[in-house]
Amino acid sequence: KKPVHIVWDADAAEKGGYEHFMLKEMYEQPKAIADTFSPRIKDGQIVIEELGMNDEEIRAVSKIVIVACGSAYHAGMTGKYVLEGMARIPVEVDLASEFRYRDPILAEGTLVIVVSQSGETADSLAALREAKKKGCKVLGIVNVVGSSIAREADKVMYTWAGPEISVATTKAYSAQLAAFYLLALRFAEAKKSISAEEYQELTDSLLKLPQQIEEILKDRGCIQRFANRYLAAEHIFFIGRGIDYAISLEGSLKLKEISYIHSEAYAAGELKHGTISLIEDGTLVVALATQEQLYPKMVSNIAEVKTRGAFVMALTNENNKDMEQTADYVIKVPKTNRFFANSLAIIPLQLFAYYVSLGR
Ligand code: F6R
């Protein structure tokens, strides 16, 4: 056997004064993202050597299929919006447990991306094998170095989040988002689907994310106070549109996973097709509204749930000054490029899930 040196240090697996690993790992998110970016952003250029693809090979990719489970699947959903939006390439996202059993049609030119923190999730590994059997090239976005998915994928792009001890993922999820942003920018550059100015602006926005997350984490007191009002809640809904829908799914999963409160996430435009009848007097609805072009639509969705008596906590960016007139409680995150809004919006949602659970 050839010895391999793993760079994780033992301190990373200690609580280091935090009450729980989950809290510690939430606080490690700025570093996890910065570490995922830093080896791949050189002098303002995105360089993903491990992808092993030149511009021509990237242009030959006709479709991307992202396969994963749980939160990694939610990161893949954000990946879809970002890759399609920036690189104009069609992207499908599939749950690994579905993909592996449905004899998927994978045409030539399809790149399959398997996303996994542990690199050991059985369904994701089986999906990887299925894709390889069908002749596709597989890229793994993996956190654990040398794990099964990392070893079996054709190429692996590591998320440098360090060991994640908490079962509820936070920093590995954030690092997965970071990996998708890098990929989307690299594909967009090769396909010339964005201008040089946009590329520059997007790369600058990426580099600001760790600092912006730090700022949100500093303000955790207001989220804790708000969470304490909802310890007895029985149902909590999350709504959002576009990329905000992907983050609604992750916010809802985080909450139900650790607090055991029933929660659902809905694409805001889909609410009226049945689900709205579940919203009663005082039901908490968390409304995500970070996307400028969808903002008026979200305002009307908030009005809809309020007519049914919902208490609405809106999460938006600091530019939207008028949200206070629509929602009952407003949490603001700094402004970033619309494609990267999920990285900031998820922080208050993780804190909310954590403090509700702690209180209960
Ligand atoms: C939720 C969570 C799970 C994992 C899922 C996939 O907080 O941690 O939903 O995201 O089990 O695990 P990995 O990424 O290890 O394949």
mmCIF file of N, CA and C in Angstrom, residues 239 241 267-273 276-277 279 285 296-310 312 326:
data_model
loop_
_atom_site.group_PDB
_atom_site.id
_atom_site.type_symbol
_atom_site.label_atom_id
_atom_site.label_comp_id
_atom_site.label_asym_id
_atom_site.label_seq_id
_atom_site.Cartn_x
_atom_site.Cartn_y
_atom_site.Cartn_z
ATOM 1 N N ILE A 239 -41.091 29.229 1.165
ATOM 2 C CA ILE A 239 -41.430 29.445 -0.249
ATOM 3 C C ILE A 239 -40.365 30.305 -0.931
ATOM 4 N N ARG A 241 -38.840 31.395 -5.306
ATOM 5 C CA ARG A 241 -38.899 31.173 -6.758
ATOM 6 C C ARG A 241 -37.496 31.088 -7.317
ATOM 7 N N ALA A 267 -42.282 25.826 -4.300
ATOM 8 C CA ALA A 267 -42.019 26.865 -5.296
ATOM 9 C C ALA A 267 -43.193 27.826 -5.138
ATOM 10 N N ALA A 268 -42.910 29.100 -4.895
ATOM 11 C CA ALA A 268 -43.963 30.025 -4.470
ATOM 12 C C ALA A 268 -45.148 30.066 -5.438
ATOM 13 N N GLY A 269 -44.879 29.898 -6.716
ATOM 14 C CA GLY A 269 -45.959 29.953 -7.700
ATOM 15 C C GLY A 269 -46.834 28.707 -7.693
ATOM 16 N N GLU A 270 -46.409 27.693 -6.992
ATOM 17 C CA GLU A 270 -47.107 26.406 -6.972
ATOM 18 C C GLU A 270 -48.051 26.292 -5.771
ATOM 19 N N LEU A 271 -47.879 27.216 -4.818
ATOM 20 C CA LEU A 271 -48.657 27.170 -3.571
ATOM 21 C C LEU A 271 -50.161 27.087 -3.801
ATOM 22 N N LYS A 272 -50.609 27.887 -4.751
ATOM 23 C CA LYS A 272 -52.061 27.975 -4.948
ATOM 24 C C LYS A 272 -52.661 26.676 -5.507
ATOM 25 N N HIS A 273 -51.811 25.770 -5.950
ATOM 26 C CA HIS A 273 -52.342 24.527 -6.516
ATOM 27 C C HIS A 273 -52.551 23.470 -5.429
ATOM 28 N N ILE A 276 -51.844 25.816 -0.354
ATOM 29 C CA ILE A 276 -52.163 27.038 0.401
ATOM 30 C C ILE A 276 -53.249 26.775 1.447
ATOM 31 N N SER A 277 -54.070 25.751 1.206
ATOM 32 C CA SER A 277 -55.141 25.451 2.165
ATOM 33 C C SER A 277 -54.583 24.961 3.504
ATOM 34 N N ILE A 279 -52.251 26.476 5.076
ATOM 35 C CA ILE A 279 -51.787 27.648 5.840
ATOM 36 C C ILE A 279 -52.949 28.246 6.612
ATOM 37 N N VAL A 285 -44.575 31.263 7.683
ATOM 38 C CA VAL A 285 -44.114 31.040 6.303
ATOM 39 C C VAL A 285 -42.819 31.825 6.130
ATOM 40 N N PRO A 296 -41.308 41.247 -7.419
ATOM 41 C CA PRO A 296 -42.747 41.575 -7.396
ATOM 42 C C PRO A 296 -43.617 40.321 -7.292
ATOM 43 N N LYS A 297 -43.184 39.248 -7.926
ATOM 44 C CA LYS A 297 -43.954 37.986 -7.875
ATOM 45 C C LYS A 297 -43.971 37.454 -6.431
ATOM 46 N N MET A 298 -42.829 37.551 -5.752
ATOM 47 C CA MET A 298 -42.764 37.065 -4.366
ATOM 48 C C MET A 298 -43.632 37.937 -3.461
ATOM 49 N N VAL A 299 -43.632 39.247 -3.723
ATOM 50 C CA VAL A 299 -44.462 40.137 -2.908
ATOM 51 C C VAL A 299 -45.926 39.700 -3.024
ATOM 52 N N SER A 300 -46.361 39.327 -4.223
ATOM 53 C CA SER A 300 -47.767 38.917 -4.319
ATOM 54 C C SER A 300 -47.997 37.543 -3.686
ATOM 55 N N ASN A 301 -47.008 36.665 -3.725
ATOM 56 C CA ASN A 301 -47.157 35.360 -3.033
ATOM 57 C C ASN A 301 -47.237 35.567 -1.518
ATOM 58 N N ILE A 302 -46.477 36.532 -1.020
ATOM 59 C CA ILE A 302 -46.527 36.820 0.424
ATOM 60 C C ILE A 302 -47.926 37.341 0.786
ATOM 61 N N ALA A 303 -48.435 38.228 -0.055
ATOM 62 C CA ALA A 303 -49.783 38.757 0.197
ATOM 63 C C ALA A 303 -50.806 37.608 0.213
ATOM 64 N N GLU A 304 -50.650 36.662 -0.692
ATOM 65 C CA GLU A 304 -51.573 35.508 -0.768
ATOM 66 C C GLU A 304 -51.602 34.733 0.553
ATOM 67 N N VAL A 305 -50.391 34.407 1.082
ATOM 68 C CA VAL A 305 -50.385 33.602 2.315
ATOM 69 C C VAL A 305 -50.853 34.428 3.512
ATOM 70 N N LYS A 306 -50.604 35.734 3.442
ATOM 71 C CA LYS A 306 -51.061 36.574 4.559
ATOM 72 C C LYS A 306 -52.584 36.641 4.616
ATOM 73 N N THR A 307 -53.237 36.593 3.479
ATOM 74 C CA THR A 307 -54.711 36.614 3.520
ATOM 75 C C THR A 307 -55.252 35.357 4.202
ATOM 76 N N ARG A 308 -54.426 34.308 4.270
ATOM 77 C CA ARG A 308 -54.847 33.091 4.979
ATOM 78 C C ARG A 308 -54.392 33.101 6.432
ATOM 79 N N GLY A 309 -53.818 34.223 6.845
ATOM 80 C CA GLY A 309 -53.448 34.374 8.263
ATOM 81 C C GLY A 309 -52.004 34.029 8.584
ATOM 82 N N ALA A 310 -51.191 33.750 7.578
ATOM 83 C CA ALA A 310 -49.794 33.370 7.851
ATOM 84 C C ALA A 310 -49.018 34.517 8.494
ATOM 85 N N VAL A 312 -45.459 35.999 8.191
ATOM 86 C CA VAL A 312 -44.417 35.841 7.176
ATOM 87 C C VAL A 312 -43.085 36.432 7.629
ATOM 88 N N THR A 326 -44.627 44.539 3.495
ATOM 89 C CA THR A 326 -45.348 43.339 3.053
ATOM 90 C C THR A 326 -45.264 42.228 4.095
#
